[in-house]
């Protein structure tokens, strides 16, 4: 089996699971979130990203319990059910929505956990925040974003330095919108941060290979270019001596987060039609849809089940109302002995 085929089947499997666990209105937001989320998650399926979010939440939850309650309680603390991805329920929807909110803000999940749990601790909260309580809610509506804006500058810069994604490396550059956007983000980060130009460019252009030198050197002031070029040549010679491996990725490695999700690509825009993986995405959508219809008779078994449950409850309310009404009418009607008087 080719690597592309394996990636395709994994995304189809994740799409089927997502349809089984999450309502269509939640999944419909994934296409928009695919363009705002932190760069490290742009090529993950929503299910994969939510599982990562859950793992980081559990770790932060344990740390919070250890710090603010009891060390002994921390080992057993989980914060989420052990089988949260086993079936559809409110806690999973809350988790999924929280992950989407982080994607809307473009936050790395680990930084969100670090900040939000620390923010809750400083506000003397005995209970660790639930996934839906990680953001600016309640009386923290103003304080939360202001505190985040001040705090995140340095941690986010370190996150950019740490990031190493083969999809953004020079050998895999395909002029995709997300790759061009990432270039602009990295260039802006280099310009905003102090320090010598040579080492900054060497890190992103030679070590991480996220930027072509021809594009990066243009942002260096003319007076600093000679030193920067000298430093880069030295680093390049060292890398050449040591040798380095390149990793050419298959096409499906660049599938966006919304790839293959029926409700996320319904009413596809011109942007979707221009996507180089549009044909593969249509095939994935068809595979997911056929599986759901063959197995459940509907595209979203969860939505269908809830609709049927609502209908049954409505029918029951109507029957009970009619029974009560019939009983009241019987009580109000004249009795035979009263009519003979």
PDB file of N, CA and C in Angstrom, residues 53-157:
ATOM      1  N   UNK A  53      -5.357  17.612  22.005  1.00  0.00           N
ATOM      2  CA  UNK A  53      -5.880  18.595  22.952  1.00  0.00           C
ATOM      3  C   UNK A  53      -6.255  17.911  24.266  1.00  0.00           C
ATOM      4  N   UNK A  54      -6.896  16.743  24.171  1.00  0.00           N
ATOM      5  CA  UNK A  54      -7.307  15.991  25.359  1.00  0.00           C
ATOM      6  C   UNK A  54      -6.098  15.525  26.170  1.00  0.00           C
ATOM      7  N   UNK A  55      -5.062  15.031  25.493  1.00  0.00           N
ATOM      8  CA  UNK A  55      -3.858  14.567  26.191  1.00  0.00           C
ATOM      9  C   UNK A  55      -3.188  15.711  26.952  1.00  0.00           C
ATOM     10  N   UNK A  56      -3.090  16.866  26.315  1.00  0.00           N
ATOM     11  CA  UNK A  56      -2.454  18.016  26.967  1.00  0.00           C
ATOM     12  C   UNK A  56      -3.320  18.538  28.111  1.00  0.00           C
ATOM     13  N   UNK A  57      -4.633  18.456  27.943  1.00  0.00           N
ATOM     14  CA  UNK A  57      -5.537  18.874  29.018  1.00  0.00           C
ATOM     15  C   UNK A  57      -5.372  17.968  30.238  1.00  0.00           C
ATOM     16  N   UNK A  58      -5.311  16.665  30.014  1.00  0.00           N
ATOM     17  CA  UNK A  58      -5.138  15.726  31.132  1.00  0.00           C
ATOM     18  C   UNK A  58      -3.856  16.013  31.895  1.00  0.00           C
ATOM     19  N   UNK A  59      -2.765  16.258  31.179  1.00  0.00           N
ATOM     20  CA  UNK A  59      -1.481  16.558  31.823  1.00  0.00           C
ATOM     21  C   UNK A  59      -1.572  17.826  32.665  1.00  0.00           C
ATOM     22  N   UNK A  60      -2.195  18.872  32.100  1.00  0.00           N
ATOM     23  CA  UNK A  60      -2.343  20.135  32.828  1.00  0.00           C
ATOM     24  C   UNK A  60      -3.277  19.979  34.024  1.00  0.00           C
ATOM     25  N   UNK A  61      -4.302  19.164  33.873  1.00  0.00           N
ATOM     26  CA  UNK A  61      -5.254  18.916  34.954  1.00  0.00           C
ATOM     27  C   UNK A  61      -4.550  18.260  36.149  1.00  0.00           C
ATOM     28  N   UNK A  62      -3.744  17.236  35.873  1.00  0.00           N
ATOM     29  CA  UNK A  62      -2.997  16.562  36.937  1.00  0.00           C
ATOM     30  C   UNK A  62      -2.063  17.536  37.642  1.00  0.00           C
ATOM     31  N   UNK A  63      -1.388  18.368  36.851  1.00  0.00           N
ATOM     32  CA  UNK A  63      -0.455  19.335  37.420  1.00  0.00           C
ATOM     33  C   UNK A  63      -1.189  20.325  38.324  1.00  0.00           C
ATOM     34  N   UNK A  64      -2.382  20.724  37.929  1.00  0.00           N
ATOM     35  CA  UNK A  64      -3.178  21.669  38.722  1.00  0.00           C
ATOM     36  C   UNK A  64      -3.596  21.030  40.045  1.00  0.00           C
ATOM     37  N   UNK A  65      -4.050  19.789  39.991  1.00  0.00           N
ATOM     38  CA  UNK A  65      -4.460  19.086  41.218  1.00  0.00           C
ATOM     39  C   UNK A  65      -3.272  18.915  42.146  1.00  0.00           C
ATOM     40  N   UNK A  66      -2.120  18.574  41.572  1.00  0.00           N
ATOM     41  CA  UNK A  66      -0.910  18.386  42.383  1.00  0.00           C
ATOM     42  C   UNK A  66      -0.507  19.682  43.084  1.00  0.00           C
ATOM     43  N   UNK A  67      -0.695  20.802  42.408  1.00  0.00           N
ATOM     44  CA  UNK A  67      -0.268  22.096  42.953  1.00  0.00           C
ATOM     45  C   UNK A  67      -1.273  22.694  43.913  1.00  0.00           C
ATOM     46  N   UNK A  68      -2.558  22.591  43.607  1.00  0.00           N
ATOM     47  CA  UNK A  68      -3.579  23.327  44.348  1.00  0.00           C
ATOM     48  C   UNK A  68      -4.434  22.462  45.269  1.00  0.00           C
ATOM     49  N   UNK A  69      -4.281  21.143  45.200  1.00  0.00           N
ATOM     50  CA  UNK A  69      -5.079  20.303  46.092  1.00  0.00           C
ATOM     51  C   UNK A  69      -4.208  19.340  46.882  1.00  0.00           C
ATOM     52  N   UNK A  70      -3.877  18.218  46.265  1.00  0.00           N
ATOM     53  CA  UNK A  70      -3.117  17.216  47.001  1.00  0.00           C
ATOM     54  C   UNK A  70      -2.291  16.387  46.032  1.00  0.00           C
ATOM     55  N   UNK A  71      -1.031  16.150  46.391  1.00  0.00           N
ATOM     56  CA  UNK A  71      -0.154  15.376  45.529  1.00  0.00           C
ATOM     57  C   UNK A  71      -0.703  13.973  45.333  1.00  0.00           C
ATOM     58  N   UNK A  72      -1.275  13.401  46.391  1.00  0.00           N
ATOM     59  CA  UNK A  72      -1.822  12.052  46.303  1.00  0.00           C
ATOM     60  C   UNK A  72      -2.994  11.950  45.351  1.00  0.00           C
ATOM     61  N   UNK A  73      -3.794  13.020  45.255  1.00  0.00           N
ATOM     62  CA  UNK A  73      -4.960  13.004  44.360  1.00  0.00           C
ATOM     63  C   UNK A  73      -4.568  13.125  42.896  1.00  0.00           C
ATOM     64  N   UNK A  74      -3.390  13.676  42.638  1.00  0.00           N
ATOM     65  CA  UNK A  74      -3.002  13.975  41.260  1.00  0.00           C
ATOM     66  C   UNK A  74      -2.866  12.727  40.407  1.00  0.00           C
ATOM     67  N   UNK A  75      -2.385  11.629  41.006  1.00  0.00           N
ATOM     68  CA  UNK A  75      -2.161  10.415  40.231  1.00  0.00           C
ATOM     69  C   UNK A  75      -3.463   9.870  39.657  1.00  0.00           C
ATOM     70  N   UNK A  76      -4.532   9.944  40.443  1.00  0.00           N
ATOM     71  CA  UNK A  76      -5.828   9.423  39.987  1.00  0.00           C
ATOM     72  C   UNK A  76      -6.624  10.448  39.192  1.00  0.00           C
ATOM     73  N   UNK A  77      -6.213  11.710  39.260  1.00  0.00           N
ATOM     74  CA  UNK A  77      -6.964  12.770  38.568  1.00  0.00           C
ATOM     75  C   UNK A  77      -6.825  12.611  37.062  1.00  0.00           C
ATOM     76  N   UNK A  78      -7.924  12.804  36.368  1.00  0.00           N
ATOM     77  CA  UNK A  78      -7.915  12.654  34.914  1.00  0.00           C
ATOM     78  C   UNK A  78      -8.493  13.878  34.219  1.00  0.00           C
ATOM     79  N   UNK A  79      -9.598  14.377  34.757  1.00  0.00           N
ATOM     80  CA  UNK A  79     -10.229  15.546  34.161  1.00  0.00           C
ATOM     81  C   UNK A  79     -11.185  15.217  33.047  1.00  0.00           C
ATOM     82  N   UNK A  80     -10.943  14.088  32.393  1.00  0.00           N
ATOM     83  CA  UNK A  80     -11.807  13.600  31.323  1.00  0.00           C
ATOM     84  C   UNK A  80     -12.036  12.115  31.542  1.00  0.00           C
ATOM     85  N   UNK A  81     -13.137  11.623  31.066  1.00  0.00           N
ATOM     86  CA  UNK A  81     -13.394  10.192  31.177  1.00  0.00           C
ATOM     87  C   UNK A  81     -12.350   9.402  30.410  1.00  0.00           C
ATOM     88  N   UNK A  82     -12.050   8.207  30.887  1.00  0.00           N
ATOM     89  CA  UNK A  82     -11.027   7.385  30.232  1.00  0.00           C
ATOM     90  C   UNK A  82     -11.460   6.944  28.839  1.00  0.00           C
ATOM     91  N   UNK A  83     -12.775   6.914  28.593  1.00  0.00           N
ATOM     92  CA  UNK A  83     -13.287   6.512  27.284  1.00  0.00           C
ATOM     93  C   UNK A  83     -14.058   7.661  26.637  1.00  0.00           C
ATOM     94  N   UNK A  84     -13.510   8.861  26.745  1.00  0.00           N
ATOM     95  CA  UNK A  84     -14.240  10.032  26.252  1.00  0.00           C
ATOM     96  C   UNK A  84     -14.474   9.966  24.745  1.00  0.00           C
ATOM     97  N   UNK A  85     -13.602   9.265  24.020  1.00  0.00           N
ATOM     98  CA  UNK A  85     -13.785   9.146  22.571  1.00  0.00           C
ATOM     99  C   UNK A  85     -14.523   7.858  22.192  1.00  0.00           C
ATOM    100  N   UNK A  86     -15.085   7.194  23.191  1.00  0.00           N
ATOM    101  CA  UNK A  86     -15.791   5.945  22.916  1.00  0.00           C
ATOM    102  C   UNK A  86     -17.192   6.135  22.372  1.00  0.00           C
ATOM    103  N   UNK A  87     -17.861   7.184  22.783  1.00  0.00           N
ATOM    104  CA  UNK A  87     -19.231   7.423  22.329  1.00  0.00           C
ATOM    105  C   UNK A  87     -19.552   8.911  22.445  1.00  0.00           C
ATOM    106  N   UNK A  88     -20.632   9.316  21.771  1.00  0.00           N
ATOM    107  CA  UNK A  88     -21.024  10.728  21.782  1.00  0.00           C
ATOM    108  C   UNK A  88     -21.644  11.101  23.124  1.00  0.00           C
ATOM    109  N   UNK A  89     -21.204  12.212  23.693  1.00  0.00           N
ATOM    110  CA  UNK A  89     -21.802  12.732  24.923  1.00  0.00           C
ATOM    111  C   UNK A  89     -21.380  14.179  25.117  1.00  0.00           C
ATOM    112  N   UNK A  90     -21.986  14.821  26.106  1.00  0.00           N
ATOM    113  CA  UNK A  90     -21.771  16.247  26.306  1.00  0.00           C
ATOM    114  C   UNK A  90     -20.334  16.623  26.598  1.00  0.00           C
ATOM    115  N   UNK A  91     -19.608  15.790  27.354  1.00  0.00           N
ATOM    116  CA  UNK A  91     -18.224  16.118  27.698  1.00  0.00           C
ATOM    117  C   UNK A  91     -17.329  16.144  26.464  1.00  0.00           C
ATOM    118  N   UNK A  92     -17.581  15.229  25.530  1.00  0.00           N
ATOM    119  CA  UNK A  92     -16.796  15.215  24.298  1.00  0.00           C
ATOM    120  C   UNK A  92     -17.099  16.443  23.453  1.00  0.00           C
ATOM    121  N   UNK A  93     -18.366  16.827  23.376  1.00  0.00           N
ATOM    122  CA  UNK A  93     -18.729  18.026  22.621  1.00  0.00           C
ATOM    123  C   UNK A  93     -18.079  19.260  23.234  1.00  0.00           C
ATOM    124  N   UNK A  94     -18.060  19.331  24.564  1.00  0.00           N
ATOM    125  CA  UNK A  94     -17.409  20.448  25.249  1.00  0.00           C
ATOM    126  C   UNK A  94     -15.925  20.492  24.900  1.00  0.00           C
ATOM    127  N   UNK A  95     -15.277  19.336  24.915  1.00  0.00           N
ATOM    128  CA  UNK A  95     -13.851  19.237  24.583  1.00  0.00           C
ATOM    129  C   UNK A  95     -13.610  19.650  23.136  1.00  0.00           C
ATOM    130  N   UNK A  96     -14.444  19.163  22.229  1.00  0.00           N
ATOM    131  CA  UNK A  96     -14.298  19.460  20.805  1.00  0.00           C
ATOM    132  C   UNK A  96     -14.467  20.963  20.560  1.00  0.00           C
ATOM    133  N   UNK A  97     -15.471  21.549  21.195  1.00  0.00           N
ATOM    134  CA  UNK A  97     -15.709  22.989  21.053  1.00  0.00           C
ATOM    135  C   UNK A  97     -14.549  23.808  21.613  1.00  0.00           C
ATOM    136  N   UNK A  98     -13.976  23.356  22.727  1.00  0.00           N
ATOM    137  CA  UNK A  98     -12.841  24.065  23.329  1.00  0.00           C
ATOM    138  C   UNK A  98     -11.641  24.026  22.394  1.00  0.00           C
ATOM    139  N   UNK A  99     -11.410  22.871  21.777  1.00  0.00           N
ATOM    140  CA  UNK A  99     -10.309  22.765  20.814  1.00  0.00           C
ATOM    141  C   UNK A  99     -10.549  23.697  19.623  1.00  0.00           C
ATOM    142  N   UNK A 100     -11.775  23.770  19.154  1.00  0.00           N
ATOM    143  CA  UNK A 100     -12.089  24.683  18.049  1.00  0.00           C
ATOM    144  C   UNK A 100     -11.886  26.144  18.453  1.00  0.00           C
ATOM    145  N   UNK A 101     -12.189  26.459  19.695  1.00  0.00           N
ATOM    146  CA  UNK A 101     -11.988  27.839  20.165  1.00  0.00           C
ATOM    147  C   UNK A 101     -10.495  28.180  20.178  1.00  0.00           C
ATOM    148  N   UNK A 102      -9.676  27.223  20.611  1.00  0.00           N
ATOM    149  CA  UNK A 102      -8.226  27.429  20.573  1.00  0.00           C
ATOM    150  C   UNK A 102      -7.755  27.627  19.140  1.00  0.00           C
ATOM    151  N   UNK A 103      -8.332  26.866  18.210  1.00  0.00           N
ATOM    152  CA  UNK A 103      -7.983  27.006  16.796  1.00  0.00           C
ATOM    153  C   UNK A 103      -8.415  28.365  16.250  1.00  0.00           C
ATOM    154  N   UNK A 104      -9.551  28.836  16.699  1.00  0.00           N
ATOM    155  CA  UNK A 104     -10.029  30.147  16.263  1.00  0.00           C
ATOM    156  C   UNK A 104      -9.061  31.243  16.688  1.00  0.00           C
ATOM    157  N   UNK A 105      -8.485  31.099  17.867  1.00  0.00           N
ATOM    158  CA  UNK A 105      -7.533  32.085  18.390  1.00  0.00           C
ATOM    159  C   UNK A 105      -6.111  31.851  17.877  1.00  0.00           C
ATOM    160  N   UNK A 106      -5.892  30.724  17.187  1.00  0.00           N
ATOM    161  CA  UNK A 106      -4.569  30.418  16.664  1.00  0.00           C
ATOM    162  C   UNK A 106      -3.553  30.078  17.735  1.00  0.00           C
ATOM    163  N   UNK A 107      -4.014  29.485  18.844  1.00  0.00           N
ATOM    164  CA  UNK A 107      -3.127  29.216  19.980  1.00  0.00           C
ATOM    165  C   UNK A 107      -2.569  27.794  19.939  1.00  0.00           C
ATOM    166  N   UNK A 108      -1.273  27.622  20.211  1.00  0.00           N
ATOM    167  CA  UNK A 108      -0.752  26.280  20.470  1.00  0.00           C
ATOM    168  C   UNK A 108      -1.446  25.723  21.713  1.00  0.00           C
ATOM    169  N   UNK A 109      -1.883  24.484  21.643  1.00  0.00           N
ATOM    170  CA  UNK A 109      -2.667  23.918  22.745  1.00  0.00           C
ATOM    171  C   UNK A 109      -1.904  23.883  24.061  1.00  0.00           C
ATOM    172  N   UNK A 110      -0.608  23.570  23.994  1.00  0.00           N
ATOM    173  CA  UNK A 110       0.171  23.492  25.232  1.00  0.00           C
ATOM    174  C   UNK A 110       0.276  24.857  25.911  1.00  0.00           C
ATOM    175  N   UNK A 111       0.378  25.936  25.112  1.00  0.00           N
ATOM    176  CA  UNK A 111       0.446  27.271  25.709  1.00  0.00           C
ATOM    177  C   UNK A 111      -0.900  27.666  26.295  1.00  0.00           C
ATOM    178  N   UNK A 112      -1.987  27.283  25.645  1.00  0.00           N
ATOM    179  CA  UNK A 112      -3.311  27.548  26.200  1.00  0.00           C
ATOM    180  C   UNK A 112      -3.458  26.886  27.554  1.00  0.00           C
ATOM    181  N   UNK A 113      -3.034  25.627  27.656  1.00  0.00           N
ATOM    182  CA  UNK A 113      -3.146  24.906  28.934  1.00  0.00           C
ATOM    183  C   UNK A 113      -2.290  25.580  30.000  1.00  0.00           C
ATOM    184  N   UNK A 114      -1.048  25.910  29.669  1.00  0.00           N
ATOM    185  CA  UNK A 114      -0.155  26.541  30.636  1.00  0.00           C
ATOM    186  C   UNK A 114      -0.772  27.830  31.177  1.00  0.00           C
ATOM    187  N   UNK A 115      -1.249  28.666  30.259  1.00  0.00           N
ATOM    188  CA  UNK A 115      -1.776  29.962  30.679  1.00  0.00           C
ATOM    189  C   UNK A 115      -3.092  29.820  31.437  1.00  0.00           C
ATOM    190  N   UNK A 116      -4.033  29.059  30.903  1.00  0.00           N
ATOM    191  CA  UNK A 116      -5.375  29.008  31.484  1.00  0.00           C
ATOM    192  C   UNK A 116      -5.400  28.344  32.855  1.00  0.00           C
ATOM    193  N   UNK A 117      -4.624  27.295  33.035  1.00  0.00           N
ATOM    194  CA  UNK A 117      -4.589  26.654  34.351  1.00  0.00           C
ATOM    195  C   UNK A 117      -3.867  27.551  35.360  1.00  0.00           C
ATOM    196  N   UNK A 118      -2.822  28.235  34.919  1.00  0.00           N
ATOM    197  CA  UNK A 118      -2.145  29.177  35.810  1.00  0.00           C
ATOM    198  C   UNK A 118      -3.068  30.347  36.152  1.00  0.00           C
ATOM    199  N   UNK A 119      -3.826  30.824  35.171  1.00  0.00           N
ATOM    200  CA  UNK A 119      -4.776  31.918  35.386  1.00  0.00           C
ATOM    201  C   UNK A 119      -5.823  31.506  36.415  1.00  0.00           C
ATOM    202  N   UNK A 120      -6.327  30.275  36.299  1.00  0.00           N
ATOM    203  CA  UNK A 120      -7.316  29.782  37.258  1.00  0.00           C
ATOM    204  C   UNK A 120      -6.710  29.673  38.651  1.00  0.00           C
ATOM    205  N   UNK A 121      -5.461  29.224  38.735  1.00  0.00           N
ATOM    206  CA  UNK A 121      -4.805  29.100  40.033  1.00  0.00           C
ATOM    207  C   UNK A 121      -4.608  30.439  40.711  1.00  0.00           C
ATOM    208  N   UNK A 122      -4.262  31.460  39.927  1.00  0.00           N
ATOM    209  CA  UNK A 122      -4.071  32.795  40.498  1.00  0.00           C
ATOM    210  C   UNK A 122      -5.384  33.405  40.973  1.00  0.00           C
ATOM    211  N   UNK A 123      -6.488  32.909  40.452  1.00  0.00           N
ATOM    212  CA  UNK A 123      -7.795  33.390  40.891  1.00  0.00           C
ATOM    213  C   UNK A 123      -8.363  32.524  42.016  1.00  0.00           C
ATOM    214  N   UNK A 124      -7.485  31.656  42.580  1.00  0.00           N
ATOM    215  CA  UNK A 124      -7.806  30.839  43.753  1.00  0.00           C
ATOM    216  C   UNK A 124      -8.965  29.868  43.505  1.00  0.00           C
ATOM    217  N   UNK A 125      -9.034  29.344  42.293  1.00  0.00           N
ATOM    218  CA  UNK A 125     -10.069  28.363  42.004  1.00  0.00           C
ATOM    219  C   UNK A 125      -9.659  27.013  42.559  1.00  0.00           C
ATOM    220  N   UNK A 126     -10.507  26.441  43.419  1.00  0.00           N
ATOM    221  CA  UNK A 126     -10.191  25.134  43.987  1.00  0.00           C
ATOM    222  C   UNK A 126     -10.340  24.036  42.949  1.00  0.00           C
ATOM    223  N   UNK A 127     -11.348  24.165  42.118  1.00  0.00           N
ATOM    224  CA  UNK A 127     -11.568  23.169  41.074  1.00  0.00           C
ATOM    225  C   UNK A 127     -10.805  23.560  39.809  1.00  0.00           C
ATOM    226  N   UNK A 128     -10.183  22.580  39.194  1.00  0.00           N
ATOM    227  CA  UNK A 128      -9.499  22.834  37.927  1.00  0.00           C
ATOM    228  C   UNK A 128     -10.535  23.162  36.857  1.00  0.00           C
ATOM    229  N   UNK A 129     -10.229  24.062  35.932  1.00  0.00           N
ATOM    230  CA  UNK A 129     -11.206  24.433  34.904  1.00  0.00           C
ATOM    231  C   UNK A 129     -11.529  23.276  33.966  1.00  0.00           C
ATOM    232  N   UNK A 130     -12.798  23.178  33.616  1.00  0.00           N
ATOM    233  CA  UNK A 130     -13.223  22.241  32.596  1.00  0.00           C
ATOM    234  C   UNK A 130     -12.736  22.758  31.237  1.00  0.00           C
ATOM    235  N   UNK A 131     -12.748  21.922  30.181  1.00  0.00           N
ATOM    236  CA  UNK A 131     -12.309  22.405  28.864  1.00  0.00           C
ATOM    237  C   UNK A 131     -13.031  23.673  28.414  1.00  0.00           C
ATOM    238  N   UNK A 132     -14.324  23.744  28.691  1.00  0.00           N
ATOM    239  CA  UNK A 132     -15.081  24.920  28.295  1.00  0.00           C
ATOM    240  C   UNK A 132     -14.815  26.142  29.152  1.00  0.00           C
ATOM    241  N   UNK A 133     -14.075  25.968  30.255  1.00  0.00           N
ATOM    242  CA  UNK A 133     -13.771  27.070  31.159  1.00  0.00           C
ATOM    243  C   UNK A 133     -12.328  27.582  30.985  1.00  0.00           C
ATOM    244  N   UNK A 134     -11.665  27.151  29.929  1.00  0.00           N
ATOM    245  CA  UNK A 134     -10.279  27.544  29.711  1.00  0.00           C
ATOM    246  C   UNK A 134     -10.152  28.960  29.161  1.00  0.00           C
ATOM    247  N   UNK A 135     -11.274  29.537  28.749  1.00  0.00           N
ATOM    248  CA  UNK A 135     -11.222  30.818  28.040  1.00  0.00           C
ATOM    249  C   UNK A 135     -11.842  31.941  28.865  1.00  0.00           C
ATOM    250  N   UNK A 136     -12.055  33.070  28.194  1.00  0.00           N
ATOM    251  CA  UNK A 136     -12.526  34.282  28.865  1.00  0.00           C
ATOM    252  C   UNK A 136     -14.015  34.192  29.159  1.00  0.00           C
ATOM    253  N   UNK A 137     -14.370  33.548  30.260  1.00  0.00           N
ATOM    254  CA  UNK A 137     -15.771  33.391  30.617  1.00  0.00           C
ATOM    255  C   UNK A 137     -16.043  34.012  31.985  1.00  0.00           C
ATOM    256  N   UNK A 138     -17.299  34.294  32.233  1.00  0.00           N
ATOM    257  CA  UNK A 138     -17.700  34.803  33.544  1.00  0.00           C
ATOM    258  C   UNK A 138     -17.082  36.140  33.860  1.00  0.00           C
ATOM    259  N   UNK A 139     -16.623  36.281  35.109  1.00  0.00           N
ATOM    260  CA  UNK A 139     -16.061  37.562  35.549  1.00  0.00           C
ATOM    261  C   UNK A 139     -14.659  37.801  35.007  1.00  0.00           C
ATOM    262  N   UNK A 140     -14.118  36.815  34.267  1.00  0.00           N
ATOM    263  CA  UNK A 140     -12.777  36.972  33.694  1.00  0.00           C
ATOM    264  C   UNK A 140     -12.836  37.387  32.227  1.00  0.00           C
ATOM    265  N   UNK A 141     -13.977  37.822  31.771  1.00  0.00           N
ATOM    266  CA  UNK A 141     -14.167  38.114  30.350  1.00  0.00           C
ATOM    267  C   UNK A 141     -13.187  39.160  29.833  1.00  0.00           C
ATOM    268  N   UNK A 142     -12.840  40.128  30.668  1.00  0.00           N
ATOM    269  CA  UNK A 142     -11.908  41.176  30.256  1.00  0.00           C
ATOM    270  C   UNK A 142     -10.477  40.835  30.681  1.00  0.00           C
ATOM    271  N   UNK A 143     -10.325  40.315  31.889  1.00  0.00           N
ATOM    272  CA  UNK A 143      -8.982  40.047  32.424  1.00  0.00           C
ATOM    273  C   UNK A 143      -8.263  38.949  31.656  1.00  0.00           C
ATOM    274  N   UNK A 144      -8.984  37.924  31.220  1.00  0.00           N
ATOM    275  CA  UNK A 144      -8.342  36.773  30.571  1.00  0.00           C
ATOM    276  C   UNK A 144      -7.602  37.174  29.294  1.00  0.00           C
ATOM    277  N   UNK A 145      -8.260  37.807  28.309  1.00  0.00           N
ATOM    278  CA  UNK A 145      -7.528  38.150  27.080  1.00  0.00           C
ATOM    279  C   UNK A 145      -6.407  39.162  27.294  1.00  0.00           C
ATOM    280  N   UNK A 146      -6.594  40.095  28.219  1.00  0.00           N
ATOM    281  CA  UNK A 146      -5.542  41.075  28.492  1.00  0.00           C
ATOM    282  C   UNK A 146      -4.308  40.401  29.087  1.00  0.00           C
ATOM    283  N   UNK A 147      -4.552  39.488  30.020  1.00  0.00           N
ATOM    284  CA  UNK A 147      -3.433  38.765  30.639  1.00  0.00           C
ATOM    285  C   UNK A 147      -2.742  37.862  29.618  1.00  0.00           C
ATOM    286  N   UNK A 148      -3.536  37.219  28.767  1.00  0.00           N
ATOM    287  CA  UNK A 148      -2.967  36.351  27.739  1.00  0.00           C
ATOM    288  C   UNK A 148      -2.081  37.135  26.788  1.00  0.00           C
ATOM    289  N   UNK A 149      -2.532  38.296  26.370  1.00  0.00           N
ATOM    290  CA  UNK A 149      -1.778  39.122  25.424  1.00  0.00           C
ATOM    291  C   UNK A 149      -0.416  39.515  25.980  1.00  0.00           C
ATOM    292  N   UNK A 150      -0.354  39.802  27.275  1.00  0.00           N
ATOM    293  CA  UNK A 150       0.914  40.171  27.901  1.00  0.00           C
ATOM    294  C   UNK A 150       1.824  38.963  28.079  1.00  0.00           C
ATOM    295  N   UNK A 151       1.228  37.838  28.435  1.00  0.00           N
ATOM    296  CA  UNK A 151       2.006  36.649  28.793  1.00  0.00           C
ATOM    297  C   UNK A 151       2.592  35.920  27.595  1.00  0.00           C
ATOM    298  N   UNK A 152       1.864  35.885  26.493  1.00  0.00           N
ATOM    299  CA  UNK A 152       2.156  34.912  25.436  1.00  0.00           C
ATOM    300  C   UNK A 152       3.323  35.300  24.529  1.00  0.00           C
ATOM    301  N   UNK A 153       3.802  36.528  24.580  1.00  0.00           N
ATOM    302  CA  UNK A 153       4.820  36.992  23.634  1.00  0.00           C
ATOM    303  C   UNK A 153       6.056  36.087  23.634  1.00  0.00           C
ATOM    304  N   UNK A 154       6.671  35.912  24.791  1.00  0.00           N
ATOM    305  CA  UNK A 154       7.893  35.097  24.856  1.00  0.00           C
ATOM    306  C   UNK A 154       7.620  33.607  24.651  1.00  0.00           C
ATOM    307  N   UNK A 155       6.604  33.009  25.308  1.00  0.00           N
ATOM    308  CA  UNK A 155       6.322  31.594  25.057  1.00  0.00           C
ATOM    309  C   UNK A 155       6.017  31.289  23.592  1.00  0.00           C
ATOM    310  N   UNK A 156       5.317  32.195  22.921  1.00  0.00           N
ATOM    311  CA  UNK A 156       4.988  31.961  21.515  1.00  0.00           C
ATOM    312  C   UNK A 156       6.238  32.028  20.644  1.00  0.00           C
ATOM    313  N   UNK A 157       7.154  32.944  20.971  1.00  0.00           N
ATOM    314  CA  UNK A 157       8.401  33.018  20.222  1.00  0.00           C
ATOM    315  C   UNK A 157       9.195  31.717  20.368  1.00  0.00           C
TER     316      UNK A 157
END
